[in-house]
Amino acid sequence: MKHVRIVNRSRPQAQPFQGGWCASFLCRLRGLAWRRKLATGEALVLVQPRPSRSGAAIHMLGMFFDLAVIWLDEDRRVVDAQLAFAWRSLLQPAQAARYVIECAPHHLDDFHVGDQIVFEDPSLD
């Protein structure tokens, strides 16, 4: 799986975090389900074929931990951010989204609607 560095250009973080790039249907369907934990600084970026509210919806079935979920439009601007609870959430964004970032709950406050996000290839460093 390809990995990217997730950088919030609107609110720079002390330490940007890494995300797995998940563009296939099966990868998006599985997401982080059945994993026991999320490593510090780890995230998953779900890439939808086109912007959509229903297509960017996420489920928390098979999840053993809560997540911060950040939805981005085609221009990689944050359109919504919510806390998802293990085993009990089915969430969709307030607006159509093409990218979904799933990360640790403490990152929820790192993103606000309108923030510009950049995905950088860490292998180019």
mmCIF file of C-alpha atoms in Angstrom:
data_model
loop_
_atom_site.group_PDB
_atom_site.id
_atom_site.type_symbol
_atom_site.label_atom_id
_atom_site.label_comp_id
_atom_site.label_asym_id
_atom_site.label_seq_id
_atom_site.Cartn_x
_atom_site.Cartn_y
_atom_site.Cartn_z
ATOM 1 C CA MET A 1 0.000 0.000 0.000
ATOM 2 C CA LYS A 2 1.232 3.479 -0.878
ATOM 3 C CA HIS A 3 1.728 5.877 2.042
ATOM 4 C CA VAL A 4 1.339 9.653 2.147
ATOM 5 C CA ARG A 5 2.117 12.379 4.637
ATOM 6 C CA ILE A 6 -1.037 14.279 5.622
ATOM 7 C CA VAL A 7 -0.339 18.008 5.985
ATOM 8 C CA ASN A 8 -2.867 20.638 7.012
ATOM 9 C CA ARG A 9 -1.698 23.806 5.235
ATOM 10 C CA SER A 10 -4.278 25.915 7.095
ATOM 11 C CA ARG A 11 -3.277 24.726 10.591
ATOM 12 C CA PRO A 12 0.261 23.374 10.520
ATOM 13 C CA GLN A 13 0.822 20.518 12.942
ATOM 14 C CA ALA A 14 4.027 20.056 14.891
ATOM 15 C CA GLN A 15 4.293 16.561 13.413
ATOM 16 C CA PRO A 16 2.303 15.690 10.258
ATOM 17 C CA PHE A 17 1.168 12.078 10.293
ATOM 18 C CA GLN A 18 1.352 9.226 7.797
ATOM 19 C CA GLY A 19 -1.614 7.677 6.060
ATOM 20 C CA GLY A 20 -2.055 4.556 4.014
ATOM 21 C CA TRP A 21 -3.509 5.396 0.571
ATOM 22 C CA CYS A 22 -6.603 3.244 0.063
ATOM 23 C CA ALA A 23 -8.089 3.639 -3.435
ATOM 24 C CA SER A 24 -9.492 0.193 -4.297
ATOM 25 C CA PHE A 25 -13.046 -0.836 -3.427
ATOM 26 C CA LEU A 26 -11.921 -3.740 -1.219
ATOM 27 C CA CYS A 27 -9.393 -1.607 0.640
ATOM 28 C CA ARG A 28 -12.046 1.073 1.301
ATOM 29 C CA LEU A 29 -14.593 -1.552 2.370
ATOM 30 C CA ARG A 30 -12.234 -3.091 4.920
ATOM 31 C CA GLY A 31 -10.730 0.213 6.070
ATOM 32 C CA LEU A 32 -9.376 -0.246 9.584
ATOM 33 C CA ALA A 33 -11.914 -2.921 10.583
ATOM 34 C CA TRP A 34 -10.719 -5.791 12.782
ATOM 35 C CA ARG A 35 -7.496 -4.038 13.753
ATOM 36 C CA ARG A 36 -6.919 -3.851 17.500
ATOM 37 C CA LYS A 37 -5.245 -0.433 17.546
ATOM 38 C CA LEU A 38 -3.982 2.455 15.495
ATOM 39 C CA ALA A 39 -0.291 3.301 15.875
ATOM 40 C CA THR A 40 0.682 6.822 16.947
ATOM 41 C CA GLY A 41 0.851 9.071 13.907
ATOM 42 C CA GLU A 42 -0.954 6.546 11.696
ATOM 43 C CA ALA A 43 -4.035 7.171 9.532
ATOM 44 C CA LEU A 44 -5.859 5.780 6.525
ATOM 45 C CA VAL A 45 -6.896 7.866 3.497
ATOM 46 C CA LEU A 46 -9.899 6.414 1.672
ATOM 47 C CA VAL A 47 -9.990 7.693 -1.920
ATOM 48 C CA GLN A 48 -13.405 7.684 -3.593
ATOM 49 C CA PRO A 49 -13.687 7.547 -7.412
ATOM 50 C CA ARG A 50 -15.793 10.744 -7.374
ATOM 51 C CA PRO A 51 -17.225 13.141 -4.783
ATOM 52 C CA SER A 52 -20.341 11.811 -3.059
ATOM 53 C CA ARG A 53 -22.087 11.951 0.290
ATOM 54 C CA SER A 54 -23.272 8.341 0.321
ATOM 55 C CA GLY A 55 -20.114 6.985 -1.335
ATOM 56 C CA ALA A 56 -17.971 8.669 1.327
ATOM 57 C CA ALA A 57 -20.060 7.273 4.208
ATOM 58 C CA ILE A 58 -18.176 5.125 6.716
ATOM 59 C CA HIS A 59 -19.270 2.338 9.049
ATOM 60 C CA MET A 60 -17.712 1.313 12.335
ATOM 61 C CA LEU A 61 -18.655 -2.378 12.263
ATOM 62 C CA GLY A 62 -15.664 -4.465 13.293
ATOM 63 C CA MET A 63 -13.901 -1.467 14.833
ATOM 64 C CA PHE A 64 -12.334 -1.857 18.274
ATOM 65 C CA PHE A 65 -11.469 1.829 18.770
ATOM 66 C CA ASP A 66 -12.986 5.257 18.070
ATOM 67 C CA LEU A 67 -11.816 7.376 15.141
ATOM 68 C CA ALA A 68 -11.690 10.972 14.005
ATOM 69 C CA VAL A 69 -13.122 11.056 10.483
ATOM 70 C CA ILE A 70 -12.289 13.989 8.222
ATOM 71 C CA TRP A 71 -13.942 14.377 4.817
ATOM 72 C CA LEU A 72 -12.332 16.372 1.991
ATOM 73 C CA ASP A 73 -13.741 17.537 -1.328
ATOM 74 C CA GLU A 74 -11.988 17.164 -4.702
ATOM 75 C CA ASP A 75 -9.841 20.214 -3.945
ATOM 76 C CA ARG A 76 -8.762 18.593 -0.649
ATOM 77 C CA ARG A 77 -10.621 21.114 1.500
ATOM 78 C CA VAL A 78 -12.238 19.837 4.685
ATOM 79 C CA VAL A 79 -16.025 19.661 4.287
ATOM 80 C CA ASP A 80 -16.807 17.830 7.555
ATOM 81 C CA ALA A 81 -15.131 16.245 10.585
ATOM 82 C CA GLN A 82 -16.793 13.930 13.104
ATOM 83 C CA LEU A 83 -15.981 11.517 15.897
ATOM 84 C CA ALA A 84 -16.944 7.920 15.063
ATOM 85 C CA PHE A 85 -17.565 5.450 17.883
ATOM 86 C CA ALA A 86 -16.458 1.815 17.726
ATOM 87 C CA TRP A 87 -19.243 -0.582 16.718
ATOM 88 C CA ARG A 88 -21.953 2.108 16.843
ATOM 89 C CA SER A 89 -21.520 4.619 14.070
ATOM 90 C CA LEU A 90 -22.590 4.932 10.478
ATOM 91 C CA LEU A 91 -21.610 8.404 9.307
ATOM 92 C CA GLN A 92 -21.746 10.390 6.111
ATOM 93 C CA PRO A 93 -20.382 13.869 5.452
ATOM 94 C CA ALA A 94 -22.501 17.018 5.416
ATOM 95 C CA GLN A 95 -21.299 17.666 1.840
ATOM 96 C CA ALA A 96 -20.004 15.517 -1.000
ATOM 97 C CA ALA A 97 -16.473 14.259 -0.332
ATOM 98 C CA ARG A 98 -13.810 12.473 -2.370
ATOM 99 C CA TYR A 99 -11.253 11.758 0.378
ATOM 100 C CA VAL A 100 -11.847 10.404 3.871
ATOM 101 C CA ILE A 101 -9.123 10.502 6.516
ATOM 102 C CA GLU A 102 -9.528 8.059 9.414
ATOM 103 C CA CYS A 103 -7.188 8.797 12.312
ATOM 104 C CA ALA A 104 -6.929 8.834 16.103
ATOM 105 C CA PRO A 105 -9.669 10.817 17.907
ATOM 106 C CA HIS A 106 -7.199 13.349 19.330
ATOM 107 C CA HIS A 107 -6.604 14.615 15.757
ATOM 108 C CA LEU A 108 -10.225 15.782 15.398
ATOM 109 C CA ASP A 109 -9.345 19.282 16.637
ATOM 110 C CA ASP A 110 -6.493 19.496 14.082
ATOM 111 C CA PHE A 111 -9.027 19.908 11.250
ATOM 112 C CA HIS A 112 -11.754 22.485 10.647
ATOM 113 C CA VAL A 113 -14.182 22.945 7.774
ATOM 114 C CA GLY A 114 -12.411 24.895 5.028
ATOM 115 C CA ASP A 115 -8.869 23.785 5.927
ATOM 116 C CA GLN A 116 -6.635 22.965 2.945
ATOM 117 C CA ILE A 117 -5.024 19.508 3.155
ATOM 118 C CA VAL A 118 -2.050 18.284 1.126
ATOM 119 C CA PHE A 119 -0.964 14.670 0.623
ATOM 120 C CA GLU A 120 2.812 14.458 0.216
ATOM 121 C CA ASP A 121 4.818 11.453 -0.922
ATOM 122 C CA PRO A 122 7.302 10.780 1.915
ATOM 123 C CA SER A 123 9.530 8.746 -0.420
ATOM 124 C CA LEU A 124 10.480 11.987 -2.211
ATOM 125 C CA ASP A 125 12.248 13.390 0.872
#
